[in-house]
XYZ file of C-alpha atoms in Angstrom:
464
model
C -65.137 13.994 37.122
C -62.153 14.174 34.781
C -60.152 11.025 34.274
C -56.510 11.840 34.665
C -55.095 8.426 33.718
C -54.594 7.783 30.037
C -56.575 5.062 28.442
C -54.341 2.038 27.762
C -55.031 2.300 24.081
C -53.911 5.942 23.982
C -50.766 5.126 26.059
C -49.865 2.256 23.740
C -50.320 4.356 20.664
C -48.207 7.133 22.178
C -45.303 4.727 22.856
C -45.515 3.071 19.395
C -45.715 6.480 17.668
C -42.567 7.575 19.534
C -40.706 4.361 18.664
C -41.701 4.690 14.944
C -39.285 7.657 14.752
C -36.414 5.159 14.869
C -35.494 3.973 11.423
C -33.514 0.738 10.754
C -30.896 1.851 8.183
C -30.714 -1.622 6.665
C -34.413 -1.926 5.893
C -35.117 1.823 5.478
C -38.277 1.271 7.626
C -39.113 2.238 11.234
C -38.626 -0.436 13.951
C -42.388 -0.643 14.672
C -43.164 -1.526 11.032
C -40.269 -3.994 11.024
C -42.020 -5.789 13.926
C -39.100 -5.399 16.302
C -41.205 -4.143 19.234
C -42.376 -7.038 21.445
C -43.840 -7.521 24.982
C -44.988 -3.906 25.388
C -46.211 -3.401 29.031
C -47.542 -0.114 30.305
C -48.497 0.842 33.823
C -50.023 4.356 33.555
C -50.487 4.747 37.283
C -46.744 4.527 37.963
C -45.711 5.862 34.491
C -43.647 2.706 33.816
C -43.114 1.335 30.258
C -41.212 -1.806 29.384
C -40.708 -3.526 26.085
C -38.277 -5.763 24.187
C -36.564 -4.965 20.851
C -36.162 -8.199 18.924
C -33.593 -7.787 16.113
C -32.945 -10.091 13.158
C -29.341 -10.839 14.097
C -27.466 -10.858 17.386
C -24.641 -9.230 15.447
C -26.650 -6.085 14.754
C -23.941 -3.412 14.674
C -26.266 -0.657 15.872
C -28.132 -2.501 18.666
C -26.721 -0.088 21.263
C -27.930 2.891 19.220
C -31.441 1.241 18.967
C -31.516 0.678 22.774
C -30.356 4.258 23.589
C -32.758 5.933 21.123
C -35.715 3.755 22.269
C -35.068 4.833 25.827
C -34.790 8.553 24.791
C -37.921 8.776 22.554
C -40.228 7.073 25.067
C -38.790 8.907 28.143
C -39.788 12.226 26.452
C -43.471 11.392 26.712
C -44.977 13.609 29.493
C -46.652 10.807 31.416
C -43.661 8.414 31.351
C -41.453 8.251 34.454
C -39.480 5.039 33.860
C -38.451 3.134 30.657
C -37.112 -0.395 30.662
C -35.765 -1.691 27.346
C -34.442 -5.248 26.813
C -32.726 -6.414 23.623
C -32.978 -9.830 21.985
C -32.433 -11.411 18.579
C -34.654 -13.781 16.607
C -32.476 -14.751 13.723
C -34.136 -14.725 10.304
C -35.169 -18.182 9.125
C -33.400 -19.630 6.143
C -35.180 -18.463 2.960
C -36.419 -21.880 1.794
C -35.410 -24.320 4.455
C -37.805 -27.123 3.514
C -35.904 -27.887 0.341
C -32.468 -27.918 1.994
C -30.622 -30.945 3.533
C -31.424 -31.157 7.292
C -28.001 -29.928 8.415
C -28.425 -26.624 6.585
C -31.986 -25.854 7.561
C -31.173 -23.686 10.572
C -28.551 -21.391 8.961
C -29.803 -17.843 8.476
C -27.104 -16.543 6.018
C -24.516 -18.311 3.874
C -21.676 -16.037 2.719
C -19.115 -17.100 0.197
C -15.585 -15.626 0.346
C -14.080 -15.980 -3.058
C -11.092 -14.730 -5.045
C -11.003 -17.020 -8.125
C -7.186 -16.687 -7.864
C -4.904 -18.570 -5.528
C -2.574 -16.854 -3.039
C -4.421 -13.582 -2.455
C -5.219 -14.279 1.193
C -8.781 -15.378 0.701
C -8.699 -17.853 3.631
C -7.158 -15.147 5.882
C -10.144 -12.943 5.081
C -12.680 -15.762 5.547
C -11.271 -16.815 8.941
C -10.868 -13.282 10.274
C -14.371 -12.272 9.113
C -15.790 -15.318 10.933
C -14.154 -14.445 14.192
C -15.150 -10.760 13.827
C -18.856 -11.827 13.505
C -18.503 -13.979 16.616
C -17.114 -10.962 18.440
C -20.207 -9.031 17.286
C -22.447 -11.641 19.001
C -23.313 -13.979 16.104
C -23.244 -17.741 15.949
C -20.808 -18.635 13.074
C -19.401 -21.628 11.249
C -16.670 -21.843 8.565
C -16.724 -24.393 5.745
C -13.334 -24.773 4.021
C -14.355 -25.868 0.532
C -10.808 -26.406 -0.757
C -10.105 -30.146 -0.941
C -6.792 -29.791 -2.861
C -5.199 -27.400 -0.359
C -7.304 -26.880 2.755
C -6.106 -23.825 4.726
C -8.237 -24.110 7.858
C -6.114 -26.668 9.743
C -3.126 -24.220 9.568
C -5.059 -21.077 10.428
C -6.948 -22.361 13.495
C -5.871 -24.826 16.166
C -8.861 -26.616 17.695
C -8.076 -29.163 20.397
C -9.906 -31.837 18.443
C -8.389 -31.929 14.950
C -10.585 -34.676 13.607
C -14.163 -34.486 12.469
C -16.412 -36.920 14.238
C -19.207 -38.959 12.703
C -22.531 -39.613 14.262
C -22.763 -43.355 13.314
C -26.614 -43.555 13.806
C -27.442 -40.578 11.596
C -24.447 -40.830 9.305
C -23.799 -37.135 9.896
C -20.603 -35.157 10.564
C -20.110 -33.181 13.784
C -18.014 -30.060 13.261
C -15.024 -29.341 15.386
C -14.842 -26.008 17.197
C -12.262 -23.244 18.027
C -12.890 -20.056 19.955
C -16.619 -20.299 19.402
C -16.629 -20.992 15.680
C -17.771 -24.313 14.215
C -15.272 -25.683 11.669
C -15.436 -28.168 8.837
C -12.566 -28.852 6.434
C -11.284 -31.838 4.431
C -8.035 -31.201 6.361
C -9.888 -32.349 9.519
C -11.137 -35.487 7.843
C -7.836 -37.366 8.488
C -7.028 -37.287 4.763
C -4.856 -34.165 4.499
C -5.046 -33.117 0.873
C -6.960 -34.848 -1.907
C -5.506 -36.245 -5.113
C -8.567 -36.859 -7.171
C -10.478 -35.735 -10.230
C -13.016 -32.913 -10.295
C -16.340 -34.843 -10.159
C -15.103 -36.795 -7.136
C -14.086 -33.570 -5.403
C -17.601 -32.103 -6.041
C -19.062 -35.204 -4.402
C -16.795 -34.942 -1.423
C -17.585 -31.230 -0.943
C -21.308 -31.898 -1.339
C -21.141 -34.703 1.284
C -19.083 -32.561 3.746
C -21.393 -29.550 3.455
C -24.759 -31.298 3.475
C -24.227 -33.981 6.037
C -22.679 -31.709 8.656
C -24.811 -30.988 11.717
C -24.280 -27.181 11.737
C -27.143 -26.558 14.147
C -28.382 -22.999 14.493
C -26.086 -20.486 12.831
C -26.460 -16.780 11.999
C -23.661 -16.939 9.395
C -21.923 -19.798 7.655
C -18.747 -18.521 5.939
C -17.784 -20.603 2.921
C -14.065 -20.359 2.043
C -14.333 -21.016 -1.708
C -11.539 -22.713 -3.599
C -9.813 -20.626 -6.313
C -11.351 -20.797 -9.831
C -14.767 -20.738 -11.441
C -15.130 -24.391 -12.376
C -17.178 -27.464 -11.451
C -16.598 -27.272 -7.746
C -17.648 -23.620 -7.411
C -20.778 -24.194 -9.456
C -21.655 -27.282 -7.376
C -21.313 -25.221 -4.180
C -23.495 -22.412 -5.541
C -26.185 -24.946 -6.568
C -26.158 -27.015 -3.380
C -26.608 -24.117 -0.971
C -28.584 -20.856 -1.331
C -25.758 -18.385 -0.945
C -26.986 -15.090 0.551
C -24.005 -12.983 -0.560
C -20.377 -13.083 -1.613
C -17.276 -11.199 -0.533
C -14.589 -10.926 -3.176
C -10.838 -10.868 -2.246
C -8.263 -9.458 -4.575
C -4.707 -7.941 -4.569
C -3.620 -4.762 -6.416
C -2.096 -6.518 -9.417
C -3.738 -6.445 -12.810
C -3.620 -10.214 -13.016
C -5.699 -10.556 -9.862
C -8.274 -8.151 -11.332
C -8.732 -10.260 -14.489
C -9.462 -13.418 -12.421
C -11.679 -11.648 -9.956
C -13.781 -10.197 -12.809
C -14.441 -13.777 -13.946
C -15.594 -14.680 -10.381
C -17.873 -11.619 -10.080
C -19.491 -12.566 -13.420
C -20.031 -16.168 -12.170
C -21.808 -14.941 -9.009
C -23.811 -12.533 -11.092
C -25.008 -15.419 -13.372
C -25.912 -17.445 -10.288
C -27.804 -14.408 -8.836
C -25.542 -14.123 -5.786
C -24.964 -10.464 -4.901
C -21.331 -9.459 -4.303
C -21.491 -7.075 -1.303
C -17.852 -6.165 -0.676
C -14.353 -6.236 -2.137
C -11.321 -6.770 0.108
C -8.057 -5.626 -1.430
C -5.398 -7.541 0.478
C -1.663 -6.653 0.626
C -2.533 -3.201 -0.647
C 0.100 -1.051 1.189
C 2.651 -0.751 4.033
C 3.804 2.201 6.107
C 7.495 3.009 6.683
C 9.385 6.146 7.662
C 6.111 8.001 8.098
C 5.118 7.325 4.459
C 2.665 4.860 2.864
C 4.006 2.634 0.044
C 1.926 0.668 -2.563
C 4.473 -1.895 -3.849
C 2.021 -3.700 -6.198
C 0.470 -0.515 -7.629
C -2.984 0.724 -6.954
C -6.514 0.387 -8.078
C -7.398 -3.232 -8.668
C -9.952 -3.241 -5.870
C -11.496 0.143 -6.743
C -11.600 -1.024 -10.356
C -13.742 -4.021 -9.337
C -16.010 -1.726 -7.302
C -16.446 0.729 -10.128
C -16.839 -1.766 -12.956
C -19.263 -4.055 -11.202
C -21.027 -1.623 -8.950
C -20.142 -3.427 -5.730
C -20.864 -0.996 -2.897
C -17.947 -1.438 -0.467
C -14.168 -1.645 -0.686
C -11.814 -2.573 2.259
C -8.009 -2.355 2.187
C -5.743 -4.651 4.219
C -2.098 -3.716 4.711
C 0.967 -5.898 4.124
C 1.558 -6.951 7.713
C 3.939 -9.737 8.949
C 1.467 -10.305 11.833
C -1.508 -10.881 9.552
C 0.441 -13.571 7.708
C 2.100 -14.948 10.890
C -1.296 -15.229 12.752
C -2.592 -17.215 9.786
C 0.239 -19.696 10.308
C 0.134 -19.675 14.136
C -3.365 -21.101 14.471
C -4.759 -17.894 16.130
C -6.586 -15.504 13.770
C -5.245 -11.854 13.875
C -8.577 -10.401 15.044
C -8.595 -12.748 18.052
C -4.852 -12.170 18.789
C -5.036 -8.355 18.512
C -8.676 -7.317 18.748
C -7.842 -3.596 19.075
C -5.353 -3.411 16.148
C -5.635 -1.729 12.764
C -6.463 -5.004 10.977
C -9.200 -5.895 13.519
C -10.746 -2.427 12.901
C -10.863 -3.091 9.159
C -12.488 -6.459 9.718
C -14.894 -4.808 12.160
C -16.033 -2.551 9.304
C -16.202 -5.505 6.918
C -18.339 -7.465 9.484
C -20.739 -4.534 9.910
C -21.030 -4.316 6.077
C -21.714 -8.063 5.743
C -24.372 -7.997 8.513
C -26.143 -4.946 7.105
C -26.033 -6.102 3.462
C -27.290 -9.637 4.287
C -30.215 -8.142 6.242
C -30.995 -5.855 3.309
C -30.837 -8.671 0.733
C -33.058 -10.893 2.872
C -35.634 -8.111 3.271
C -35.648 -7.383 -0.477
C -35.972 -11.115 -1.286
C -38.768 -11.728 1.225
C -40.863 -8.943 -0.128
C -39.900 -9.297 -3.903
C -43.078 -11.253 -4.905
C -46.254 -11.020 -2.900
C -49.976 -11.622 -3.489
C -52.263 -8.651 -2.892
C -55.647 -10.221 -2.091
C -57.486 -6.881 -2.173
C -56.788 -6.389 -5.883
C -56.311 -10.078 -6.723
C -52.890 -9.377 -8.316
C -49.291 -10.540 -7.776
C -46.928 -7.665 -6.838
C -43.352 -7.914 -8.137
C -40.471 -5.772 -6.988
C -37.214 -7.496 -7.993
C -34.158 -6.863 -5.679
C -32.047 -3.922 -6.910
C -34.853 -2.600 -9.097
C -36.956 0.433 -8.225
C -39.817 -0.652 -10.444
C -42.895 -2.405 -8.972
C -45.388 -4.078 -11.385
C -48.484 -6.252 -11.125
C -49.258 -9.589 -12.742
C -52.495 -11.480 -13.140
C -52.240 -14.839 -11.210
C -53.732 -16.796 -14.120
C -51.121 -15.271 -16.536
C -48.337 -16.360 -14.163
C -49.740 -19.894 -13.879
C -50.106 -20.179 -17.750
C -46.457 -19.066 -18.207
C -45.073 -22.031 -16.256
C -42.121 -23.464 -18.171
C -41.678 -26.688 -16.200
C -41.804 -30.180 -17.665
C -45.365 -30.460 -16.465
C -46.484 -27.568 -18.637
C -44.102 -27.856 -21.607
C -42.761 -31.007 -23.346
C -38.999 -31.012 -22.714
C -38.232 -32.675 -26.066
C -40.636 -31.012 -28.477
C -41.223 -27.730 -26.705
C -44.945 -28.316 -27.174
C -47.234 -26.600 -24.722
C -49.019 -29.263 -22.571
C -50.782 -26.807 -20.303
C -53.580 -25.289 -22.306
C -54.871 -21.751 -21.778
C -58.287 -23.015 -20.726
C -56.767 -25.449 -18.183
C -56.199 -22.463 -15.880
C -59.311 -20.784 -14.428
C -59.314 -16.993 -14.822
C -59.998 -16.422 -11.098
C -57.185 -18.714 -9.842
C -55.369 -17.377 -6.732
C -52.016 -18.512 -5.288
C -52.076 -20.215 -1.939
C -48.523 -19.522 -0.957
C -45.456 -17.598 -2.391
C -42.014 -18.324 -0.941
C -38.584 -17.047 -1.931
C -36.092 -19.584 -3.399
C -32.659 -18.193 -2.801
C -32.036 -14.794 -4.419
C -33.407 -15.548 -7.890
C -36.886 -17.092 -7.883
C -40.056 -17.770 -5.909
C -42.016 -20.995 -5.410
C -45.746 -20.437 -5.945
C -48.161 -23.087 -4.613
C -51.519 -23.199 -6.431
C -54.866 -24.614 -5.216
C -54.442 -27.851 -7.363
C -51.289 -28.585 -5.340
C -48.964 -27.668 -8.147
C -45.754 -25.900 -7.057
C -44.437 -23.527 -9.692
C -40.863 -22.263 -9.689
C -40.889 -18.713 -11.102
C -37.529 -16.996 -11.589
C -37.506 -13.211 -11.330
C -36.108 -13.026 -14.896
C -39.175 -14.814 -16.229
C -41.613 -12.797 -14.190
C -40.108 -9.588 -15.722
C -40.956 -10.929 -19.224
C -44.607 -11.820 -18.571
C -47.412 -9.549 -19.772
C -48.208 -7.074 -17.047
C -51.507 -5.826 -15.601
C -52.208 -2.363 -16.858
C -55.806 -1.911 -15.719
C -55.314 -2.291 -11.961
C -58.457 -3.862 -10.451
C -60.180 -1.824 -7.724
C -59.618 -3.191 -4.157
C -62.421 -5.373 -2.957
C -63.684 -4.274 0.401
C -62.801 -6.744 3.188
C -65.805 -8.042 5.133
C -66.188 -6.232 8.425
């Protein structure tokens, strides 16, 4: 007697094969390999298939496309009569949460909005970007890092305009407006600070690290202008995922922005977009560029930043900044909101791509007993011998800080040593835990300089 029902294994493999046709454009990999397909249930008798697609951010700009395609590719299977797809999001964990202050441990992505020049509309971009991401379904916070001239209290109007302290924990509870958590020195009852740089760095550090942000998909950091002590402190206290650069068409703005891009580059923070504010206005059916053209595209070309967005000179954009209601919330269908929508999609996609690159940059391949390295933004992959990596540790435990003398001897490291754990540290290094309990910080730059494995070992067969 012929069995007409498919075996469950066959049916499952049919469904997964069909779903693997759908490629995630951010990761360049199919959704099955990305691990998005969850809770797959098949009832062959009734031809019913149900599953859940779990994405890495609730703000995924193409979640509707994923849902529609998943329905289509599975429905085509000859034995399938009914497809039920549900969508969910499991935000990516912070890249190295254990080493972060408690308040920052549940934030998936931290994005700096920076101009390095005052008066170019950086805060306008930061605030409207935050509210765009909320509209896309993400959980968002804004940290206004300007202590000398905080903009947030003017640009948003929460009912509670004072930050509260949790007296038991000594932590700060953010205030909230239209679904975005807010922290600014302007809400600390102080107004604007008159103090020297080192004190300001301390205040910013305290505000940022003692705030109970809770679970956030994106924390937008509105950076103060400049490239000095405060900016460096911020970049060192938090692992920034990416930066968005704001400029205006003038040559002077370009010169300052170039400094900022170089600062982020040194700190290994990828700049993912340039926003050229006040670029043009339309009148009598013509478009005018009063400040000239090309500062934004010059930044894009010179520094290889992938995306450029233009914002018009618009009284409403400025007025909404002063009214306490962000433009994208006041006019969600307008031209400005559309530009911010595109910027929001860009930020979501680029952050996902960076996280993917960072999470797979350095891995241990047990089958060939070698460390695989593929540094973000590089097409080259190479192999390192674990013992060589361990012997090249440059920390104080291995090298005398004063004399430069090598304390860790070649023979101290067994030839067959294997790493126990490799974890990313921000965008620039990994932390490798060895069997003796030693935790080695290995920057990508250093790994690229180490002697590489040329004779690749043959894979050892895994025990059946």
